[in-house]
Amino acid sequence: MKHETAPSSTATALTNLERDATKENIVPFWTVVDRAHPNEPQPAVKPFVWKWETLNDLLQRAGELVDTAEGRAERRALSLLNPGLGGRYGTTHTLIAGVQMILPGEIAYAHRHTPDALRFIIEGHGAYTTVEGEKVYVEPGDLVLTPSWLTHDHGNESNESVIWMDALDVPLVNLLDVSFFEQFKGWKQEPKKPTENSLKMYGSGLLSPSWQKPPARESSPLLVYRWGPTLNALRQLADAETSPFDDVALEYRNPFTGGPVMASISCCIQLLRPGVRTSAHRHTSSVVYFVVRGRGHSLINGERFDWKERDFLVLPNWAWHEHANESASEEAILFSVSDGPVFDALGLHREERRGQSLQIS
Amino acid sequence: MKHETAPSSTATALTNLERDATKENIVPFWTVVDRAHPNEPQPAVKPFVWKWETLNDLLQRAGELVDTAEGRAERRALSLLNPGLGGRYGTTHTLIAGVQMILPGEIAYAHRHTPDALRFIIEGHGAYTTVEGEKVYVEPGDLVLTPSWLTHDHGNESNESVIWMDALDVPLVNLLDVSFFEQFKGWKQEPKKPTENSLKMYGSGLLSPSWQKPPARESSPLLVYRWGPTLNALRQLADAETSPFDDVALEYRNPFTGGPVMASISCCIQLLRPGVRTSAHRHTSSVVYFVVRGRGHSLINGERFDWKERDFLVLPNWAWHEHANESASEEAILFSVSDGPVFDALGLHREERRGQSLQIS
Amino acid sequence: MKHETAPSSTATALTNLERDATKENIVPFWTVVDRAHPNEPQPAVKPFVWKWETLNDLLQRAGELVDTAEGRAERRALSLLNPGLGGRYGTTHTLIAGVQMILPGEIAYAHRHTPDALRFIIEGHGAYTTVEGEKVYVEPGDLVLTPSWLTHDHGNESNESVIWMDALDVPLVNLLDVSFFEQFKGWKQEPKKPTENSLKMYGSGLLSPSWQKPPARESSPLLVYRWGPTLNALRQLADAETSPFDDVALEYRNPFTGGPVMASISCCIQLLRPGVRTSAHRHTSSVVYFVVRGRGHSLINGERFDWKERDFLVLPNWAWHEHANESASEEAILFSVSDGPVFDALGLHREERRGQSLQIS
Amino acid sequence: MKHETAPSSTATALTNLERDATKENIVPFWTVVDRAHPNEPQPAVKPFVWKWETLNDLLQRAGELVDTAEGRAERRALSLLNPGLGGRYGTTHTLIAGVQMILPGEIAYAHRHTPDALRFIIEGHGAYTTVEGEKVYVEPGDLVLTPSWLTHDHGNESNESVIWMDALDVPLVNLLDVSFFEQFKGWKQEPKKPTENSLKMYGSGLLSPSWQKPPARESSPLLVYRWGPTLNALRQLADAETSPFDDVALEYRNPFTGGPVMASISCCIQLLRPGVRTSAHRHTSSVVYFVVRGRGHSLINGERFDWKERDFLVLPNWAWHEHANESASEEAILFSVSDGPVFDALGLHREERRGQSLQIS
């Protein structure tokens, strides 16, 4: 039951109330309810394609100019900034992706940080990553994990440059204000384990040492997922079932949980068969794609984005999307990283689907 | 091996590289590494106390002025804005807390949203909350859950105003851009289940229906935690073990997992015995405290914050803190909410401790 | 493709084959397939009722005759032998139940064993159980756990005899041949923890110490479930939902998992309202019932078994059963133990239902 | 306080008490305590070796004599009976192993049962197993699962006989009296899924379809573990770590849990390097070994058991054992099945170790 106040004096009193509240670091909820509770996500992130020519040109110039020796550059890396985020450091609001080059003989020195990180090797042979004393040599197509707070360094023992894609959840970690970073004492770690130890222990995926479980942590015990078995698994799956939204799509798994490879980031490899055009859906997670091979386009909220081998494409959260392989004869393969595990862990995952029948022209 | 370029021309070339990259929505990592990877959290959140006199005065004025009927105010609530967040809607970077008043005969109409929400009843008798068709009457000291996406409405069937504390993870949900909000068709839900059904099914905590498990969701199956057993459990624990950092502290649990009551928010009730002064520690989670009874102070990063019954106190993430009950004879009781489950779920929880011996003067 | 052997010579050759195999500790599968793979369970266990008068008479005589001092009787206990098991030690094929009496001043000395064990107190005040250094005083209606391999001893500090029901999974442990048994050094344990520590830490079921999880083991961290809150929970549930097969039935839960109280044994308390007659079902688990109060009967595979206060009833695995409270005004309460967790853990649980509507006369 | 009865009359009274109890299906606990609670396991199971010559001879004779057509033999299989179990159907108290032969053109018709079952292919090409509509062709060294209650049939489409090892937990299922068995309507299942579907979906172990989880059941979603990758994984592991008790030993895993392949049975493949002699240990689980290649011996509770390619060896529960590869140049490979998951699930697993240094001569 309200007092019978004249509307005008009520309005004045309300204004006064709001003013007085503001002074006390209090805001009346009814003045902010629409801003506080959007009916659905309001992505600031925009879809965008970064062309390989551009990335490679900048990377080669950086190779000439940037020294990774102590005191210079922590890493010779280029990060993809989403044009919708106003200069904030992020390819999406939660993920940062980019490319990195390591020259013959170089060392990218050892450190550790709370963000999860991974690399997908683009070109070059003879580089290695050492994670917590385990050294792994990497080849194009390999996925290499450097999970949260594990010390890692990279080096190139060959005569050619090595280039890879980086992806980290730095923006998420900074939104949550939980960044920790630590330089290793010394430039590089001495291997403490047999080379590629985790691959020898857990690399088959189906069999593992009978006498022990892997270390208990929020990430896969396996540090590298090789390209050969990955491509083989894609070709196998093409003979079984496919997804209307992603065609032949595999998620890299933690073989001890079936879950994502790291706490906040999941990785997928996906093959679009010649002429395939997927159905549209959208989900609360955002995705960064790297085109391993082939050419095609994606429709994102109705807008067309063309891509070809080695381009990068970002898909905003809650954006309708569908993919097309434009070739009638060549397969297209996309590697991608997503923040999906965050939404799953917090019970905030959602998906909407539009049609479910994949078309093959 | 670097080319022998004169320093000045290298500097120019680097500047050009950075400029060209910027045009392409690319940023050289070495120019942002310090900003992207802080060595430790950089809380913008500041410690602050909101006094009950202030909150109550504003709330009473709002009771006179704000109508909760359709089209007016979604809720008659005042939200606590952290002075360090520059007007962003948040008591911390992840949580929003506040107070809400519901007048005799009023209805706070039905809706649902992705943020988790809870209420801790401060004063007044005869109000109820209906969650997914289950109606629960609430009394001072009761903790009432309205987890993510469950439809809820409130009403007051008594002759007196009812005031409660609200807490939600709205800022977190907005950082992740995953807000969904939906008005219910109609102002209020008709009860579809026996009154206080979840209390009858799962309220003992130790016994539950033999023929079924509770609904599978990311929150406790129990919608209300009564004050009586809560206070009793505190007094029991005081005879067993205590924590050097929190004295007699209990976490409200999901009785089917032992985990937090909701996916993103944990709740604690804590009793500081007369004269107790806790040891200092800090953790990556932030906390909002409500003083249920007693008076004391907290030292936060060395600064003193006094509090007394019904005040609110916010503790930033990664801030050193210790609490003192200033009375030599009266207990102090604090209810608190924390974003700890988010950091646990993502493997990002950390704690540092300074000394471990609690003092009793 | 078979050789064209005359039937008679084939029969002879087969007989020779079987004989030769037998000598080599080999059996042709086709000669045992029906015995090895029954179409459904073939319970040897028979339904049976042990009357309280009988049990109590024997127990009182044992009180006169049996000394529990060193070298005499490990425990003054009477075990219920299933008449279908041909003298094998078991109330069912997996569980042994019985009654135990402890006289004023006596000590049932400390030991530990791999079988899970529990007690349900029938009469007398002033006895205690000490489990791993935690002493708990027990009262009628309390459920007390002594899980696998935890050292336990009992004593009676009062002036009256105390009688309780025992239940253990000794037969299961012996079927699996995994019995370990160890006398404690010394007759009784000195308390190492505050009296009733687990009750003070975890007894509310809904709140527990904020700073720690209970010890990781396959059983509830709570050593005693008090009768008062148990009865209260039953009465609460009677106002909510009921089961057509068990009426008002609660399972004692591990508050950190929602699972059974011990690895191999689950416990239930069940109230049959006046005049209730439940529907028939059967399941792969077997059950031993103790009648806490009231009188009624059970139909087991069509045969009627009458029971009244303090009687014991055994239900074989895979036996159709339904219960009736014969009183029109008094409630009947049954405490029961089951081997259900074993079948759940191994994926071997099954249930069949006949009708689903409970009748109240 | 005991009555002062003369010893002799007490003895008489006790005898009377025991006699009266027995009539009532009650046994005084003190008369059976030693039998009910052995201090440690009392294995009836004995170690034993079944020679391949014997098995093969009997199997070939059975091939001549036994028709698997309807009404004849459910399976042409020979089961290994433990000489310590007095004719009970079991290779150990929980497991039954044996060999099976399927002739060209034969069908081993479709059924399902609650025991878990598996096959390890010994010789022959061109046979298949169909499990729940998924047809899989099997080759020597493949491990094929037919988990509890999944319909399965086998056939041989080639011109040569196929022989495999069978292993099931029939004795365990019968101890628990939870056998269910059902003939399929029709002799064989029509394939409902792409051939080797589970292999295509989950066979890489490290990547799996991004859009779905495997069916929720207590066993691996993968129906066949191929020999090629198995052997490859063994050779990989030999370059990393080894176990003092099992040398180079891998457990076949459920790639979604890291757990055993089925609820009650775990499978291992183990390579003893030339000259290796393992350290002794014992555990509560029992094991049946099949010698894939090589020759050596095992010391079981101090007694020597020689084995060579294709022999079977049974290890009783709680028996000290160590293995030796007698060749200085050839590797020995053992496939084995164990009931370990049962003891793990019930919290009853134990192990004792004697020394921990493996010797290589």
Tab-separated table of N, CA and C in Angstrom, chain A residues 2-3 13 16-17 20 24-27 29-30 32 36-43 48 50 54-55 58 61 64-66 77-81 89 93 103 114 149 170 172 174-181 263 284 317-318 343 346 348 350, chain B residues 2-3 13 16-17 20 24-27 29-30 32 36-43 48 50 54-55 58 61 64-66 77-81 89 93 114 149 170 172 174-181 263 284 317-318 343 346 348 350:
chain	number	residue	atom	x	y	z
A	2	LYS	N	0.787	2.062	-1.001
A	2	LYS	CA	1.674	3.233	-1.124
A	2	LYS	C	1.015	4.477	-0.528
A	3	HIS	N	1.861	5.373	-0.058
A	3	HIS	CA	1.353	6.683	0.365
A	3	HIS	C	0.877	7.442	-0.862
A	13	ALA	N	11.711	12.772	-4.902
A	13	ALA	CA	12.208	11.965	-3.787
A	13	ALA	C	13.034	10.793	-4.293
A	16	ASN	N	16.361	12.042	-5.296
A	16	ASN	CA	17.166	12.257	-4.086
A	16	ASN	C	17.690	10.932	-3.532
A	17	LEU	N	16.812	9.942	-3.528
A	17	LEU	CA	17.207	8.631	-3.028
A	17	LEU	C	18.380	8.078	-3.851
A	20	ASP	N	21.521	10.063	-3.036
A	20	ASP	CA	22.072	9.709	-1.716
A	20	ASP	C	22.703	8.323	-1.719
A	24	GLU	N	26.924	6.697	-1.235
A	24	GLU	CA	27.286	5.637	-0.286
A	24	GLU	C	27.735	4.356	-1.002
A	25	ASN	N	28.050	4.481	-2.275
A	25	ASN	CA	28.431	3.293	-3.057
A	25	ASN	C	27.326	2.240	-3.096
A	26	ILE	N	26.128	2.762	-3.314
A	26	ILE	CA	24.946	1.905	-3.404
A	26	ILE	C	24.181	2.327	-4.649
A	27	VAL	N	23.646	1.353	-5.370
A	27	VAL	CA	22.823	1.734	-6.518
A	27	VAL	C	21.466	1.055	-6.392
A	29	PHE	N	18.570	-0.978	-7.444
A	29	PHE	CA	18.564	-2.037	-8.450
A	29	PHE	C	17.677	-1.695	-9.640
A	30	TRP	N	16.552	-1.028	-9.366
A	30	TRP	CA	15.589	-0.783	-10.447
A	30	TRP	C	16.125	0.178	-11.513
A	32	VAL	N	19.142	-0.128	-12.747
A	32	VAL	CA	20.174	-0.834	-13.517
A	32	VAL	C	19.747	-2.215	-13.985
A	36	ALA	N	21.983	-4.890	-15.944
A	36	ALA	CA	22.541	-5.989	-15.153
A	36	ALA	C	22.095	-7.362	-15.673
A	37	HIS	N	20.879	-7.404	-16.209
A	37	HIS	CA	20.305	-8.697	-16.600
A	37	HIS	C	19.871	-8.706	-18.057
A	38	PRO	N	20.803	-8.674	-19.004
A	38	PRO	CA	20.385	-8.765	-20.412
A	38	PRO	C	19.595	-10.046	-20.655
A	39	ASN	N	18.630	-9.950	-21.576
A	39	ASN	CA	17.818	-11.127	-21.883
A	39	ASN	C	18.621	-12.245	-22.537
A	40	GLU	N	19.679	-11.849	-23.216
A	40	GLU	CA	20.568	-12.849	-23.787
A	40	GLU	C	21.941	-12.215	-23.952
A	41	PRO	N	22.981	-13.013	-24.278
A	41	PRO	CA	24.325	-12.452	-24.389
A	41	PRO	C	24.380	-11.280	-25.373
A	42	GLN	N	25.269	-10.356	-25.072
A	42	GLN	CA	25.462	-9.154	-25.890
A	42	GLN	C	26.904	-9.121	-26.360
A	43	PRO	N	27.254	-10.007	-27.280
A	43	PRO	CA	28.678	-10.109	-27.616
A	43	PRO	C	29.261	-8.795	-28.129
A	48	PHE	N	35.776	-12.185	-37.395
A	48	PHE	CA	36.860	-11.566	-38.160
A	48	PHE	C	37.766	-12.663	-38.698
A	50	TRP	N	41.779	-13.249	-40.002
A	50	TRP	CA	43.144	-12.760	-40.177
A	50	TRP	C	43.785	-13.599	-41.278
A	54	THR	N	49.142	-11.715	-44.352
A	54	THR	CA	49.400	-10.625	-43.417
A	54	THR	C	50.200	-11.115	-42.221
A	55	LEU	N	49.733	-12.196	-41.658
A	55	LEU	CA	50.406	-12.726	-40.464
A	55	LEU	C	51.840	-13.112	-40.783
A	58	LEU	N	54.174	-10.089	-41.321
A	58	LEU	CA	54.558	-9.441	-40.058
A	58	LEU	C	55.515	-10.329	-39.263
A	61	ARG	N	58.999	-10.160	-40.704
A	61	ARG	CA	59.641	-8.901	-40.326
A	61	ARG	C	60.074	-8.972	-38.855
A	64	GLU	N	63.271	-10.670	-38.352
A	64	GLU	CA	64.446	-9.843	-38.613
A	64	GLU	C	64.756	-8.917	-37.434
A	65	LEU	N	63.738	-8.457	-36.788
A	65	LEU	CA	63.891	-7.323	-35.872
A	65	LEU	C	63.914	-7.676	-34.396
A	66	VAL	N	63.227	-8.736	-34.057
A	66	VAL	CA	63.024	-8.972	-32.629
A	66	VAL	C	63.968	-10.047	-32.119
A	77	ALA	N	55.973	-13.296	-30.761
A	77	ALA	CA	54.613	-13.731	-31.045
A	77	ALA	C	53.761	-12.536	-31.441
A	78	LEU	N	52.800	-12.801	-32.303
A	78	LEU	CA	51.826	-11.788	-32.705
A	78	LEU	C	50.460	-12.259	-32.221
A	79	SER	N	49.746	-11.373	-31.541
A	79	SER	CA	48.460	-11.759	-30.960
A	79	SER	C	47.330	-11.136	-31.770
A	80	LEU	N	46.266	-11.896	-31.941
A	80	LEU	CA	45.125	-11.435	-32.744
A	80	LEU	C	44.133	-10.695	-31.864
A	81	LEU	N	43.964	-9.384	-32.126
A	81	LEU	CA	43.057	-8.581	-31.304
A	81	LEU	C	41.692	-8.497	-31.951
A	89	TYR	N	43.019	-6.903	-24.732
A	89	TYR	CA	43.861	-7.997	-25.194
A	89	TYR	C	43.042	-9.282	-25.249
A	93	HIS	N	36.490	-12.670	-25.762
A	93	HIS	CA	36.550	-12.103	-24.400
A	93	HIS	C	37.271	-13.032	-23.427
A	103	LEU	N	63.454	-18.943	-34.389
A	103	LEU	CA	64.508	-19.073	-35.397
A	103	LEU	C	65.483	-20.192	-35.035
A	114	THR	N	49.546	-18.890	-14.788
A	114	THR	CA	48.252	-19.536	-14.535
A	114	THR	C	47.420	-19.750	-15.797
A	149	TRP	N	50.414	-23.285	-14.938
A	149	TRP	CA	51.443	-23.341	-13.892
A	149	TRP	C	52.506	-24.414	-14.100
A	170	VAL	N	44.311	-16.205	-21.495
A	170	VAL	CA	44.732	-14.996	-20.771
A	170	VAL	C	43.573	-14.034	-20.495
A	172	LEU	N	40.408	-14.562	-20.041
A	172	LEU	CA	39.588	-15.110	-18.957
A	172	LEU	C	40.289	-14.955	-17.619
A	174	ASN	N	42.455	-12.874	-16.752
A	174	ASN	CA	42.484	-11.471	-16.322
A	174	ASN	C	41.107	-10.957	-15.927
A	175	LEU	N	40.046	-11.427	-16.577
A	175	LEU	CA	38.692	-11.071	-16.123
A	175	LEU	C	38.484	-11.540	-14.692
A	176	LEU	N	39.010	-12.718	-14.401
A	176	LEU	CA	38.876	-13.269	-13.046
A	176	LEU	C	39.975	-12.738	-12.121
A	177	ASP	N	40.898	-11.948	-12.675
A	177	ASP	CA	42.023	-11.373	-11.917
A	177	ASP	C	42.778	-12.445	-11.128
A	178	VAL	N	43.238	-13.438	-11.854
A	178	VAL	CA	43.925	-14.529	-11.177
A	178	VAL	C	45.208	-14.901	-11.936
A	179	SER	N	45.827	-13.871	-12.514
A	179	SER	CA	47.086	-14.089	-13.222
A	179	SER	C	48.242	-14.193	-12.239
A	180	PHE	N	48.977	-15.276	-12.350
A	180	PHE	CA	50.283	-15.392	-11.694
A	180	PHE	C	51.284	-15.721	-12.795
A	181	PHE	N	52.492	-15.193	-12.664
A	181	PHE	CA	53.519	-15.377	-13.692
A	181	PHE	C	54.860	-15.463	-12.989
A	263	ALA	N	41.726	-27.236	-18.333
A	263	ALA	CA	40.578	-26.841	-17.518
A	263	ALA	C	39.655	-25.854	-18.226
A	284	THR	N	27.020	-20.761	-26.247
A	284	THR	CA	27.545	-19.702	-25.386
A	284	THR	C	29.067	-19.620	-25.398
A	317	ASN	N	30.878	-15.647	-29.192
A	317	ASN	CA	29.894	-16.413	-28.417
A	317	ASN	C	28.486	-16.068	-28.894
A	318	TRP	N	27.612	-17.042	-28.817
A	318	TRP	CA	26.177	-16.889	-29.112
A	318	TRP	C	25.895	-16.334	-30.518
A	343	PHE	N	32.115	-22.815	-19.488
A	343	PHE	CA	30.653	-22.771	-19.385
A	343	PHE	C	30.105	-24.105	-18.884
A	346	LEU	N	30.630	-24.338	-15.075
A	346	LEU	CA	29.781	-23.471	-14.261
A	346	LEU	C	28.298	-23.673	-14.561
A	348	LEU	N	26.757	-23.218	-17.349
A	348	LEU	CA	26.272	-22.093	-18.154
A	348	LEU	C	26.319	-22.371	-19.656
A	350	ARG	N	24.949	-23.357	-23.174
A	350	ARG	CA	23.688	-23.414	-23.902
A	350	ARG	C	23.941	-23.495	-25.386
B	2	LYS	N	70.923	-12.477	-35.838
B	2	LYS	CA	70.250	-11.218	-36.221
B	2	LYS	C	71.049	-10.491	-37.288
B	3	HIS	N	70.351	-9.759	-38.134
B	3	HIS	CA	71.028	-8.863	-39.061
B	3	HIS	C	71.651	-7.727	-38.265
B	13	ALA	N	62.067	0.420	-37.615
B	13	ALA	CA	61.410	-0.719	-38.257
B	13	ALA	C	60.431	-1.381	-37.308
B	16	ASN	N	57.368	0.667	-37.138
B	16	ASN	CA	56.559	0.427	-38.338
B	16	ASN	C	55.822	-0.914	-38.241
B	17	LEU	N	56.528	-1.895	-37.756
B	17	LEU	CA	55.907	-3.219	-37.599
B	17	LEU	C	54.702	-3.131	-36.671
B	20	ASP	N	51.871	-1.299	-38.440
B	20	ASP	CA	51.228	-2.129	-39.456
B	20	ASP	C	50.385	-3.243	-38.829
B	24	GLU	N	45.945	-4.219	-38.696
B	24	GLU	CA	45.397	-5.527	-39.050
B	24	GLU	C	44.782	-6.243	-37.850
B	25	ASN	N	44.536	-5.497	-36.772
B	25	ASN	CA	44.002	-6.106	-35.544
B	25	ASN	C	44.937	-7.171	-34.987
B	26	ILE	N	46.192	-6.799	-34.996
B	26	ILE	CA	47.226	-7.682	-34.466
B	26	ILE	C	48.100	-6.861	-33.536
B	27	VAL	N	48.513	-7.459	-32.420
B	27	VAL	CA	49.418	-6.728	-31.540
B	27	VAL	C	50.658	-7.584	-31.282
B	29	PHE	N	53.219	-9.306	-29.288
B	29	PHE	CA	53.097	-9.766	-27.907
B	29	PHE	C	54.067	-9.048	-26.974
B	30	TRP	N	55.294	-8.766	-27.475
B	30	TRP	CA	56.311	-8.198	-26.592
B	30	TRP	C	55.983	-6.786	-26.131
B	32	VAL	N	52.978	-6.012	-25.024
B	32	VAL	CA	51.879	-6.098	-24.053
B	32	VAL	C	52.117	-7.145	-22.975
B	36	ALA	N	49.560	-8.217	-20.086
B	36	ALA	CA	48.800	-9.457	-20.290
B	36	ALA	C	49.055	-10.472	-19.173
B	37	HIS	N	50.269	-10.452	-18.638
B	37	HIS	CA	50.655	-11.485	-17.660
B	37	HIS	C	51.134	-10.876	-16.356
B	38	PRO	N	50.256	-10.256	-15.573
B	38	PRO	CA	50.706	-9.732	-14.267
B	38	PRO	C	51.307	-10.866	-13.426
B	39	ASN	N	52.296	-10.509	-12.616
B	39	ASN	CA	52.934	-11.509	-11.752
B	39	ASN	C	51.997	-12.056	-10.695
B	40	GLU	N	51.039	-11.233	-10.324
B	40	GLU	CA	50.026	-11.701	-9.381
B	40	GLU	C	48.779	-10.848	-9.586
B	41	PRO	N	47.643	-11.242	-8.981
B	41	PRO	CA	46.402	-10.489	-9.203
B	41	PRO	C	46.559	-9.006	-8.878
B	42	GLN	N	45.840	-8.204	-9.603
B	42	GLN	CA	45.874	-6.755	-9.457
B	42	GLN	C	44.467	-6.280	-9.107
B	43	PRO	N	44.006	-6.570	-7.905
B	43	PRO	CA	42.595	-6.274	-7.611
B	43	PRO	C	42.250	-4.794	-7.794
B	48	PHE	N	35.686	-2.406	1.727
B	48	PHE	CA	34.738	-1.344	2.069
B	48	PHE	C	33.702	-1.900	3.020
B	50	TRP	N	29.701	-1.179	4.290
B	50	TRP	CA	28.427	-0.453	4.163
B	50	TRP	C	27.708	-0.576	5.507
B	54	THR	N	22.850	3.331	7.150
B	54	THR	CA	22.715	3.901	5.810
B	54	THR	C	21.807	3.044	4.944
B	55	LEU	N	22.073	1.756	4.961
B	55	LEU	CA	21.281	0.847	4.129
B	55	LEU	C	19.821	0.868	4.538
B	58	LEU	N	17.995	4.133	3.530
B	58	LEU	CA	17.670	4.157	2.100
B	58	LEU	C	16.565	3.158	1.774
B	61	ARG	N	13.200	4.528	2.843
B	61	ARG	CA	12.750	5.545	1.888
B	61	ARG	C	12.259	4.872	0.598
B	64	GLU	N	8.792	3.645	0.828
B	64	GLU	CA	7.764	4.676	0.632
B	64	GLU	C	7.552	4.991	-0.851
B	65	LEU	N	8.622	4.919	-1.609
B	65	LEU	CA	8.612	5.513	-2.947
B	65	LEU	C	8.480	4.513	-4.095
B	66	VAL	N	8.966	3.311	-3.879
B	66	VAL	CA	9.074	2.409	-5.023
B	66	VAL	C	7.956	1.381	-5.007
B	77	ALA	N	15.299	-3.310	-4.374
B	77	ALA	CA	16.588	-3.766	-3.865
B	77	ALA	C	17.628	-2.685	-4.049
B	78	LEU	N	18.573	-2.669	-3.130
B	78	LEU	CA	19.710	-1.756	-3.215
B	78	LEU	C	20.967	-2.601	-3.364
B	79	SER	N	21.764	-2.262	-4.356
B	79	SER	CA	22.950	-3.069	-4.638
B	79	SER	C	24.207	-2.333	-4.174
B	80	LEU	N	25.148	-3.066	-3.633
B	80	LEU	CA	26.378	-2.488	-3.088
B	80	LEU	C	27.435	-2.404	-4.186
B	81	LEU	N	27.818	-1.177	-4.558
B	81	LEU	CA	28.796	-0.994	-5.628
B	81	LEU	C	30.180	-0.827	-5.046
B	89	TYR	N	28.831	-2.610	-12.226
B	89	TYR	CA	27.853	-3.212	-11.333
B	89	TYR	C	28.461	-4.426	-10.653
B	93	HIS	N	34.427	-8.163	-8.366
B	93	HIS	CA	34.403	-8.296	-9.830
B	93	HIS	C	33.518	-9.440	-10.285
B	114	THR	N	20.142	-16.665	-15.651
B	114	THR	CA	21.309	-17.548	-15.524
B	114	THR	C	22.140	-17.270	-14.277
B	149	TRP	N	18.610	-20.290	-13.495
B	149	TRP	CA	17.542	-20.653	-14.433
B	149	TRP	C	16.338	-21.331	-13.797
B	170	VAL	N	25.995	-12.004	-10.780
B	170	VAL	CA	25.724	-11.223	-12.001
B	170	VAL	C	27.006	-10.694	-12.641
B	172	LEU	N	30.035	-11.857	-12.672
B	172	LEU	CA	30.716	-12.971	-13.337
B	172	LEU	C	29.999	-13.361	-14.621
B	174	ASN	N	28.154	-11.609	-16.456
B	174	ASN	CA	28.330	-10.591	-17.481
B	174	ASN	C	29.753	-10.548	-18.020
B	175	LEU	N	30.750	-10.804	-17.181
B	175	LEU	CA	32.124	-10.917	-17.693
B	175	LEU	C	32.198	-12.036	-18.735
B	176	LEU	N	31.478	-13.108	-18.465
B	176	LEU	CA	31.477	-14.240	-19.402
B	176	LEU	C	30.454	-14.043	-20.519
B	177	ASP	N	29.684	-12.949	-20.428
B	177	ASP	CA	28.629	-12.636	-21.402
B	177	ASP	C	27.688	-13.813	-21.623
B	178	VAL	N	27.101	-14.252	-20.552
B	178	VAL	CA	26.219	-15.413	-20.660
B	178	VAL	C	24.928	-15.196	-19.870
B	179	SER	N	24.497	-13.945	-19.855
B	179	SER	CA	23.247	-13.612	-19.180
B	179	SER	C	22.046	-13.967	-20.042
B	180	PHE	N	21.151	-14.751	-19.460
B	180	PHE	CA	19.827	-14.949	-20.040
B	180	PHE	C	18.822	-14.581	-18.954
B	181	PHE	N	17.701	-13.968	-19.361
B	181	PHE	CA	16.711	-13.501	-18.398
B	181	PHE	C	15.341	-13.684	-19.034
B	263	ALA	N	26.723	-23.489	-8.323
B	263	ALA	CA	27.884	-23.711	-9.179
B	263	ALA	C	28.971	-22.657	-8.986
B	284	THR	N	42.551	-16.444	-3.793
B	284	THR	CA	42.153	-15.842	-5.075
B	284	THR	C	40.663	-15.531	-5.144
B	317	ASN	N	39.663	-10.004	-3.723
B	317	ASN	CA	40.486	-11.187	-4.004
B	317	ASN	C	41.939	-10.878	-3.694
B	318	TRP	N	42.655	-11.912	-3.291
B	318	TRP	CA	44.095	-11.861	-3.039
B	318	TRP	C	44.505	-10.760	-2.042
B	343	PHE	N	36.927	-20.592	-8.997
B	343	PHE	CA	38.370	-20.826	-9.055
B	343	PHE	C	38.686	-22.302	-8.853
B	346	LEU	N	37.984	-24.213	-12.135
B	346	LEU	CA	38.925	-23.969	-13.221
B	346	LEU	C	40.372	-24.228	-12.812
B	348	LEU	N	42.077	-22.775	-10.489
B	348	LEU	CA	42.760	-21.498	-10.280
B	348	LEU	C	42.723	-21.030	-8.831
B	350	ARG	N	44.058	-20.476	-5.204
B	350	ARG	CA	45.323	-20.374	-4.482
B	350	ARG	C	45.112	-19.705	-3.143
